[in-house]
Coordinates of C-alpha atoms and ligand atoms in Angstrom, one line a residue:
M1 CA 68.5 31.1 146.4
S2 CA 70.7 31.5 149.4
S3 CA 73.1 34.4 149.6
N4 CA 76.7 34.5 150.7
F5 CA 76.4 38.1 151.8
P6 CA 75.7 38.8 155.5
K7 CA 71.9 39.2 156.0
D8 CA 72.2 42.8 157.1
F9 CA 74.7 43.7 154.4
L10 CA 74.3 47.4 153.3
W11 CA 73.8 47.9 149.6
G12 CA 73.6 51.4 148.2
G13 CA 75.2 54.2 146.3
A14 CA 77.7 57.0 147.1
V15 CA 78.1 60.6 146.0
A16 CA 79.8 63.8 147.3
A17 CA 77.9 67.0 148.0
N18 CA 80.1 69.1 145.7
Q19 CA 79.6 66.7 142.7
C20 CA 75.8 66.7 142.9
E21 CA 74.2 69.4 145.0
G22 CA 74.9 72.6 142.9
A23 CA 73.3 75.6 144.6
Y24 CA 76.8 76.7 145.4
L25 CA 75.9 79.9 147.1
E26 CA 72.4 79.1 148.2
G27 CA 71.3 78.8 151.8
N28 CA 74.3 81.1 152.9
K29 CA 76.8 78.5 151.7
G30 CA 80.4 79.8 151.5
L31 CA 82.7 78.8 148.6
D32 CA 84.5 75.5 149.1
I33 CA 87.6 74.4 147.3
S34 CA 85.7 72.5 144.6
D35 CA 83.9 75.7 143.6
V36 CA 87.0 77.1 142.0
V37 CA 88.1 74.1 140.0
V38 CA 87.3 74.5 136.2
V39 CA 86.4 71.8 133.7
G40 CA 89.1 69.7 132.0
A41 CA 91.6 67.0 132.6
D42 CA 94.2 69.6 133.7
R43 CA 91.8 71.1 136.2
F44 CA 94.2 70.8 139.1
Q45 CA 97.0 72.7 137.5
N46 CA 97.3 76.5 138.1
I47 CA 94.3 76.6 140.4
K48 CA 93.1 80.1 141.1
L49 CA 91.6 80.7 144.5
E50 CA 88.8 82.8 143.2
I51 CA 86.0 82.6 140.6
D52 CA 86.8 83.8 137.1
E53 CA 83.5 84.8 135.5
S54 CA 84.6 83.7 132.0
K55 CA 85.1 80.1 133.0
T56 CA 82.7 77.2 133.6
Y57 CA 82.5 75.6 137.0
P58 CA 80.6 72.3 137.0
A59 CA 80.0 72.2 140.8
H60 CA 78.0 75.5 140.7
E61 CA 74.9 73.8 139.4
A62 CA 76.0 70.1 139.2
I63 CA 72.8 68.1 138.9
D64 CA 70.9 70.4 141.2
F65 CA 70.5 67.6 143.9
Y66 CA 70.0 70.5 146.4
H67 CA 66.6 71.1 145.0
R68 CA 65.7 67.7 143.5
Y69 CA 66.9 65.3 146.1
R70 CA 63.4 64.2 147.0
E71 CA 62.8 62.8 143.6
D72 CA 66.3 61.2 143.5
V73 CA 65.9 59.6 147.0
K74 CA 62.6 58.1 145.9
M75 CA 64.4 56.4 143.0
F76 CA 67.1 55.1 145.3
G77 CA 64.3 53.7 147.5
E78 CA 62.8 52.1 144.4
M79 CA 66.1 50.4 143.7
G80 CA 66.0 49.1 147.3
F81 CA 69.0 51.0 148.7
Q82 CA 69.6 50.2 152.3
C83 CA 72.2 53.0 152.6
F84 CA 73.3 56.1 150.8
R85 CA 76.7 57.7 151.2
T86 CA 76.9 61.4 150.8
S87 CA 79.0 64.2 152.3
I88 CA 78.1 67.2 154.3
N89 CA 79.6 70.2 152.5
W90 CA 81.6 71.8 155.3
A91 CA 81.1 75.3 153.7
R92 CA 77.3 74.9 154.1
I93 CA 77.7 74.6 157.8
F94 CA 80.7 77.0 158.4
P95 CA 80.9 79.2 155.2
T96 CA 84.4 80.3 155.9
G97 CA 85.3 77.7 158.5
E98 CA 85.7 80.3 161.2
E99 CA 82.2 81.5 162.1
E100 CA 81.2 81.5 165.8
M101 CA 77.9 79.9 165.0
P102 CA 77.0 77.3 162.4
N103 CA 74.7 78.2 159.5
E104 CA 71.2 77.0 160.4
L105 CA 70.1 76.9 156.7
G106 CA 72.9 74.4 155.9
L107 CA 72.1 72.3 158.9
Q108 CA 68.4 72.3 158.0
F109 CA 69.2 71.1 154.5
Y110 CA 70.9 68.0 155.7
D111 CA 68.2 67.4 158.3
D112 CA 65.7 67.3 155.5
L113 CA 67.9 65.1 153.3
F114 CA 68.5 62.6 156.0
D115 CA 64.7 62.6 156.9
A116 CA 63.9 61.9 153.2
L117 CA 66.4 59.0 153.2
L118 CA 65.2 57.5 156.5
L119 CA 61.6 57.7 155.2
E120 CA 62.6 55.4 152.4
G121 CA 64.4 53.1 154.9
I122 CA 67.8 54.2 153.7
E123 CA 70.6 54.6 156.2
P124 CA 72.6 57.8 155.6
I125 CA 76.4 57.2 155.7
V126 CA 78.1 60.5 155.9
T127 CA 81.5 61.7 154.8
I128 CA 82.5 64.7 156.9
S129 CA 84.9 66.1 154.4
H130 CA 84.9 65.1 150.8
Y131 CA 87.0 67.6 148.9
E132 CA 84.9 70.5 150.3
T133 CA 87.1 72.4 152.7
P134 CA 85.9 76.1 152.9
L135 CA 88.0 78.0 150.4
A136 CA 88.8 80.7 152.9
L137 CA 90.8 78.2 154.8
T138 CA 93.1 77.7 151.8
Q139 CA 93.3 81.4 151.1
K140 CA 94.2 82.2 154.7
Y141 CA 96.1 79.2 156.0
N142 CA 96.9 77.0 153.0
G143 CA 94.5 74.4 154.1
W144 CA 95.6 71.4 156.2
S145 CA 99.2 72.4 156.2
S146 CA 98.2 74.6 159.1
R147 CA 97.2 73.1 162.4
K148 CA 94.7 76.0 162.8
L149 CA 92.2 73.9 160.9
I150 CA 92.2 71.2 163.6
P151 CA 90.0 73.0 166.2
M152 CA 87.8 74.3 163.4
F153 CA 87.2 70.8 162.1
E154 CA 86.6 69.6 165.7
K155 CA 83.9 72.3 166.2
Y156 CA 82.3 71.3 162.9
C157 CA 82.3 67.7 163.9
E158 CA 80.8 68.5 167.3
V159 CA 78.0 70.5 165.7
I160 CA 77.0 67.7 163.2
F161 CA 77.4 64.8 165.6
K162 CA 75.0 66.5 168.0
R163 CA 72.6 67.7 165.4
Y164 CA 72.3 64.3 163.6
K165 CA 72.7 62.1 166.6
D166 CA 69.4 60.3 166.0
K167 CA 69.7 60.2 162.2
V168 CA 73.3 59.1 161.3
K169 CA 74.9 55.9 162.6
Y170 CA 77.8 55.7 160.1
W171 CA 80.4 58.4 159.7
M172 CA 83.6 58.7 157.7
T173 CA 86.1 61.5 158.4
F174 CA 88.2 62.5 155.3
N175 CA 87.5 61.1 151.8
E176 CA 90.6 59.4 150.3
I177 CA 92.9 61.0 152.9
N178 CA 95.9 59.3 151.3
N179 CA 95.4 61.6 148.3
A180 CA 96.9 64.3 150.5
I181 CA 100.3 63.4 148.9
R182 CA 98.8 62.7 145.4
L183 CA 96.0 65.3 144.9
P184 CA 96.9 67.8 147.6
F185 CA 94.4 70.5 146.6
L186 CA 91.4 68.2 146.7
A187 CA 92.3 66.0 149.7
A188 CA 94.2 68.5 151.9
A189 CA 93.0 71.9 150.6
L190 CA 96.7 72.6 149.9
D191 CA 97.6 75.0 147.2
I192 CA 101.1 73.9 145.9
T193 CA 101.3 76.5 143.1
G194 CA 104.9 77.6 142.9
I195 CA 106.2 75.3 145.7
E196 CA 108.9 73.1 144.3
N197 CA 109.1 70.5 147.0
W198 CA 105.6 70.4 148.5
M199 CA 106.0 66.9 150.0
P200 CA 106.9 68.2 153.5
L201 CA 103.8 70.4 153.5
A202 CA 101.7 67.4 152.4
F203 CA 103.0 65.2 155.1
Q204 CA 102.4 68.0 157.7
A205 CA 98.9 68.3 156.3
S206 CA 98.5 64.5 156.7
H207 CA 99.6 64.6 160.3
N208 CA 97.2 67.5 161.1
M209 CA 94.4 65.5 159.5
F210 CA 95.3 62.4 161.5
V211 CA 95.0 64.5 164.7
A212 CA 91.7 65.8 163.5
N213 CA 90.6 62.3 162.6
S214 CA 91.3 61.1 166.1
L215 CA 89.6 64.1 167.7
A216 CA 86.6 63.3 165.6
V217 CA 86.6 59.6 166.7
K218 CA 86.9 60.8 170.4
L219 CA 84.0 63.2 169.9
C220 CA 81.8 60.7 168.1
R221 CA 82.3 58.2 171.0
E222 CA 81.3 60.8 173.5
I223 CA 78.3 62.2 171.7
N224 CA 77.0 59.0 170.1
P225 CA 78.6 55.9 171.4
K226 CA 76.5 53.7 169.2
A227 CA 77.7 55.3 166.0
K228 CA 80.6 53.9 163.9
I229 CA 83.2 56.2 162.5
G230 CA 85.6 55.0 159.8
C231 CA 88.5 56.4 157.9
M232 CA 88.4 56.4 154.1
L233 CA 91.2 55.8 151.6
S234 CA 91.7 55.5 147.9
L235 CA 92.9 51.9 147.6
S236 CA 92.9 51.0 143.9
N237 CA 95.8 48.6 143.8
F238 CA 99.2 48.1 142.1
Y239 CA 101.0 45.2 140.3
P240 CA 104.6 44.9 139.5
A241 CA 105.3 45.0 135.8
T242 CA 107.7 42.0 136.0
C243 CA 108.9 39.5 138.6
S244 CA 112.1 41.4 139.0
P245 CA 112.6 41.9 142.7
K246 CA 113.2 45.6 142.1
D247 CA 109.8 45.9 140.5
V248 CA 108.2 43.9 143.2
F249 CA 109.7 45.9 146.0
E250 CA 109.0 49.2 144.4
T251 CA 105.4 48.2 144.0
Y252 CA 105.2 47.3 147.6
S253 CA 106.8 50.6 148.6
V254 CA 104.3 52.6 146.5
R255 CA 101.4 50.6 148.1
R256 CA 102.7 51.5 151.5
R257 CA 102.5 55.2 150.8
S258 CA 98.8 54.5 150.9
L259 CA 98.7 51.9 153.7
F260 CA 100.7 54.3 155.8
Y261 CA 97.5 56.2 156.2
S262 CA 95.4 53.3 157.4
D263 CA 98.3 52.0 159.5
V264 CA 98.1 55.3 161.5
M265 CA 94.4 55.5 161.7
I266 CA 93.6 51.8 162.3
R267 CA 96.7 50.6 164.1
G268 CA 97.3 53.9 165.8
E269 CA 100.9 54.6 165.1
Y270 CA 103.4 55.8 162.5
P271 CA 105.0 52.8 160.9
G272 CA 108.8 52.7 160.7
Y273 CA 108.8 52.8 156.9
A274 CA 106.8 56.0 156.9
K275 CA 109.3 57.7 159.2
R276 CA 112.1 56.7 156.8
L277 CA 110.1 57.9 153.8
M278 CA 109.5 61.3 155.3
K279 CA 113.1 61.7 156.2
E280 CA 114.1 60.8 152.6
L281 CA 111.7 63.4 151.3
G282 CA 112.9 66.1 153.7
A283 CA 109.6 66.1 155.6
E284 CA 110.3 66.9 159.2
I285 CA 106.9 67.2 160.6
E286 CA 105.9 68.9 163.8
I287 CA 104.2 66.6 166.3
L288 CA 103.0 68.2 169.5
D289 CA 103.0 66.6 172.9
G290 CA 100.1 64.2 173.4
E291 CA 99.3 63.9 169.7
L292 CA 100.9 60.4 169.4
E293 CA 98.8 59.2 172.4
L294 CA 95.7 60.6 170.8
L295 CA 96.4 58.7 167.6
K296 CA 97.0 55.6 169.6
N297 CA 93.9 55.9 171.7
Y298 CA 91.4 56.9 169.1
T299 CA 91.6 54.7 166.0
N300 CA 88.7 54.2 163.6
D301 CA 86.1 51.5 163.8
Y302 CA 86.2 50.5 160.2
L303 CA 88.2 51.0 157.0
A304 CA 86.2 52.4 154.1
F305 CA 87.9 52.6 150.7
S306 CA 87.4 53.2 147.0
Y307 CA 88.5 50.7 144.5
Y308 CA 88.3 51.3 140.8
R309 CA 91.2 49.5 139.1
T310 CA 94.8 48.3 139.3
A311 CA 97.9 50.0 137.9
T312 CA 101.0 48.1 136.7
I313 CA 104.3 49.8 137.5
H314 CA 108.0 49.2 137.4
A315 CA 111.0 50.3 139.5
G316 CA 112.0 53.9 139.0
Q317 CA 108.8 54.9 137.3
E318 CA 107.4 58.4 138.0
I319 CA 103.8 57.6 138.9
E320 CA 101.1 60.0 138.0
F321 CA 97.9 59.9 140.0
N322 CA 94.3 60.8 139.3
T323 CA 91.0 60.2 141.1
G324 CA 91.0 56.5 140.2
G325 CA 94.5 55.8 141.7
G326 CA 97.9 55.4 140.1
V327 CA 98.3 55.6 136.3
G328 CA 100.4 52.6 135.2
L329 CA 101.7 50.8 132.1
E330 CA 99.6 48.7 129.7
N331 CA 98.4 45.5 131.4
P332 CA 97.8 43.1 128.5
Y333 CA 95.5 41.0 130.7
L334 CA 93.0 43.7 131.3
E335 CA 90.4 45.6 129.3
K336 CA 90.1 49.3 129.9
S337 CA 87.3 51.8 130.3
A338 CA 86.8 54.7 127.9
W339 CA 88.9 56.8 130.2
G340 CA 91.7 54.3 130.2
W341 CA 91.0 52.8 133.6
P342 CA 91.9 49.1 133.7
I343 CA 88.9 46.9 134.7
D344 CA 90.1 44.4 137.2
P345 CA 87.5 42.6 139.4
L346 CA 90.0 40.0 140.7
G347 CA 92.2 42.9 141.8
F348 CA 89.2 43.9 143.9
R349 CA 89.1 40.5 145.7
Y350 CA 92.9 40.8 146.1
T351 CA 92.5 44.2 147.7
C352 CA 89.8 43.2 150.1
N353 CA 92.0 40.3 151.3
E354 CA 95.1 42.4 151.5
L355 CA 93.3 44.9 153.8
Y356 CA 91.5 42.4 155.9
D357 CA 94.7 40.3 156.4
R358 CA 96.5 43.5 157.5
Y359 CA 93.9 45.0 159.8
Q360 CA 91.1 42.6 160.8
V361 CA 88.6 45.4 161.1
P362 CA 85.3 45.6 159.2
L363 CA 85.7 46.9 155.6
F364 CA 83.3 49.1 153.8
I365 CA 83.4 49.5 150.0
A366 CA 82.7 53.2 149.8
E367 CA 83.3 53.6 146.1
N368 CA 83.4 51.2 143.1
G369 CA 82.0 52.0 139.7
L370 CA 82.5 52.5 136.0
G371 CA 82.5 55.9 134.3
M372 CA 81.4 55.5 130.7
V373 CA 79.7 57.4 127.8
D374 CA 76.0 56.5 127.7
E375 CA 74.2 56.6 124.3
I376 CA 70.5 56.9 124.2
G377 CA 69.3 54.1 121.9
E378 CA 66.7 54.3 119.1
D379 CA 64.1 53.1 121.6
G380 CA 64.9 56.2 123.7
K381 CA 66.4 53.9 126.4
I382 CA 70.0 53.5 127.7
H383 CA 71.3 49.9 127.4
D384 CA 74.4 50.2 129.6
Q385 CA 75.5 46.6 129.3
D386 CA 79.2 47.4 130.1
R387 CA 78.2 49.0 133.4
M388 CA 76.1 46.0 134.3
N389 CA 79.1 43.7 133.5
Y390 CA 81.4 45.8 135.7
L391 CA 78.9 45.7 138.5
R392 CA 78.3 41.9 138.2
D393 CA 82.0 41.1 138.1
H394 CA 82.9 43.3 141.0
V395 CA 80.0 42.1 143.2
Q396 CA 81.0 38.5 142.4
A397 CA 84.6 39.3 143.4
M398 CA 83.4 40.9 146.6
E399 CA 81.4 37.7 147.3
E400 CA 84.5 35.6 146.8
A401 CA 86.3 37.9 149.3
I402 CA 83.6 37.4 151.8
L403 CA 83.9 33.6 151.3
D404 CA 87.7 34.1 151.8
G405 CA 86.8 35.4 155.3
C406 CA 86.8 39.2 154.8
D407 CA 84.4 41.1 157.0
I408 CA 82.8 43.5 154.5
F409 CA 79.6 45.1 155.8
G410 CA 78.5 47.3 152.9
Y411 CA 78.9 48.3 149.3
T412 CA 78.1 51.7 147.8
W413 CA 78.3 52.0 144.0
W414 CA 80.0 55.3 143.0
G415 CA 77.6 57.7 141.5
P416 CA 74.3 55.8 141.3
I417 CA 72.9 58.9 139.6
D418 CA 75.1 60.7 137.0
I419 CA 77.1 63.4 138.7
V420 CA 80.0 65.7 137.8
S421 CA 83.3 63.9 137.5
A422 CA 85.8 64.8 140.2
G423 CA 88.8 64.2 138.0
T424 CA 87.7 66.1 134.9
G425 CA 84.6 68.0 135.8
E426 CA 82.8 66.3 132.9
M427 CA 79.1 65.2 132.8
K428 CA 79.9 62.9 130.0
K429 CA 81.8 60.5 132.3
R430 CA 78.7 58.9 133.7
Y431 CA 78.5 56.3 136.5
G432 CA 74.8 56.3 137.2
F433 CA 72.0 53.8 137.1
I434 CA 69.9 57.0 136.6
Y435 CA 70.7 59.2 133.6
V436 CA 70.7 63.0 134.1
D437 CA 70.0 65.1 131.0
K438 CA 72.9 67.5 131.1
D439 CA 76.0 67.7 128.9
N440 CA 79.5 68.9 129.3
E441 CA 78.6 72.4 128.2
G442 CA 76.0 72.6 130.9
N443 CA 73.0 72.2 128.6
G444 CA 70.0 69.9 129.3
T445 CA 66.8 69.7 131.2
L446 CA 68.3 67.9 134.2
Q447 CA 65.5 65.3 133.8
R448 CA 66.2 61.9 135.4
T449 CA 65.7 58.6 133.5
K450 CA 66.4 55.0 134.5
K451 CA 69.0 53.1 132.6
D452 CA 68.9 49.3 132.1
S453 CA 71.3 49.0 135.1
F454 CA 68.7 50.4 137.4
D455 CA 66.6 47.2 137.5
Y456 CA 69.8 45.1 137.4
Y457 CA 71.1 46.6 140.6
K458 CA 67.6 46.4 142.1
K459 CA 67.6 42.7 141.5
I460 CA 71.0 42.3 143.1
I461 CA 69.9 44.1 146.2
E462 CA 66.6 42.3 146.4
T463 CA 68.3 38.9 146.3
N464 CA 71.2 40.1 148.6
G465 CA 73.6 39.3 145.7
A466 CA 72.3 35.7 145.2
C467 CA 71.0 36.3 141.7
L468 CA 74.6 36.6 140.5
R469 CA 75.8 33.3 142.0
K470 CA 77.8 31.4 139.5
Ligands
BGP1 C1 87.2 59.3 143.8 C2 86.5 60.4 144.5 C3 85.1 60.7 144.0 C4 84.9 60.3 142.5 C5 85.6 59.1 142.0 C6 85.6 58.9 140.5 O1 88.6 59.6 143.8 O2 86.4 60.2 145.9 O3 84.8 62.0 144.4 O4 84.5 61.2 141.7 O5 87.0 59.1 142.4 O6 86.5 59.7 139.9 P1 86.1 60.6 138.6 O7 84.9 61.4 139.0 O8 87.2 61.4 138.3 O9 85.7 59.6 137.5

């Protein structure tokens, strides 16, 4: 069976530290922003910047990956993973963001984790900031709206680039950076409580993050010229509800609110439409001397993105966003997941092509997956056929995109082991090929069990995707 995937294609899975590690105060870790978010679909409303003992916080224990990663990594190895994307929790390294010296226990934890991965032949792919800004930086400076965070981030990057120079070849700066204007607390550590027009702050935060991104690229090139450093965006896509030119143009404009981010970080400059948008939204951002040159000179090596679904929208619609992207109208051509996310593999091929046409830089699929309710069958096993179908259809769509000419160098399934949902804090919304015994209330033994999809993905990896050829 011959494969259409490049021979060194990287297959694997992706998680974020805050959604799996738990041990939220262990090893001298400081609180990060995800530690104060409670369970529930409205978890980003009325955020309190402190812990309320009467509430439940899923990230505090999560799936206890902090203590159990050896067992989990072994199972990833058994599936044949060639890479594993996780984040370093910034608050493990600099508990309040402002310490003079990094926290050795935090650094040691990631040393051990990366060693365990490498021992299994798994390349660590590391997100530097995945919704884990130290909470103190929101309390003191309102997160990335302040440029004070830039040198702190730079120092954090320098520490980890030097420390993991021989272990990590692939970096990503900010997870889903374009969510700064959609989910500002998570993506930009920005508390917008009580601020009526928060868009100017969110655009300033985005600019500060662009500068930080370029400084990270610069440092990475100096410290480890062989490493690759990407930017990472949420790029689930949009369709116009009708062929009315108004719907089509509005859809394009909404899309460009995302592509604005990759335009800056891949092409190296603010596009004209973004300047106009900011003006219309009253966002007069501060740009210091030399910053535009920095953005121009230090662009990312590759574009990583998450793709879950498409949303159908029409002109004038107020669009809500959640972790999967925009929430649209009913699309009669698509089935939906139990959480109402439209399932659209062709939209995935479309998105890969759209991005490669626009940028001609290597693409990395950093997240793709299906959150569903898993039932344990009478035989004690989990037959997750819907997940396997989603995986099959999206891998086939990616193969088509490669045949279309897109340069895609890797694919990491979101949540290869069940983890806490970023959008709702639930355990019930499972993505894993490995089941974790824990429920929404926090009960369970945390025991790990393979689902049917485990062997299915293993086969895909083993054959470099060829087993799915139509
Ligand atoms: C992305 C995030 C992830 C992740 C995923 C799925 O936005 O980068 O952290 O969790 O969405 O979303 P959810 O967990 O809400 O199902």
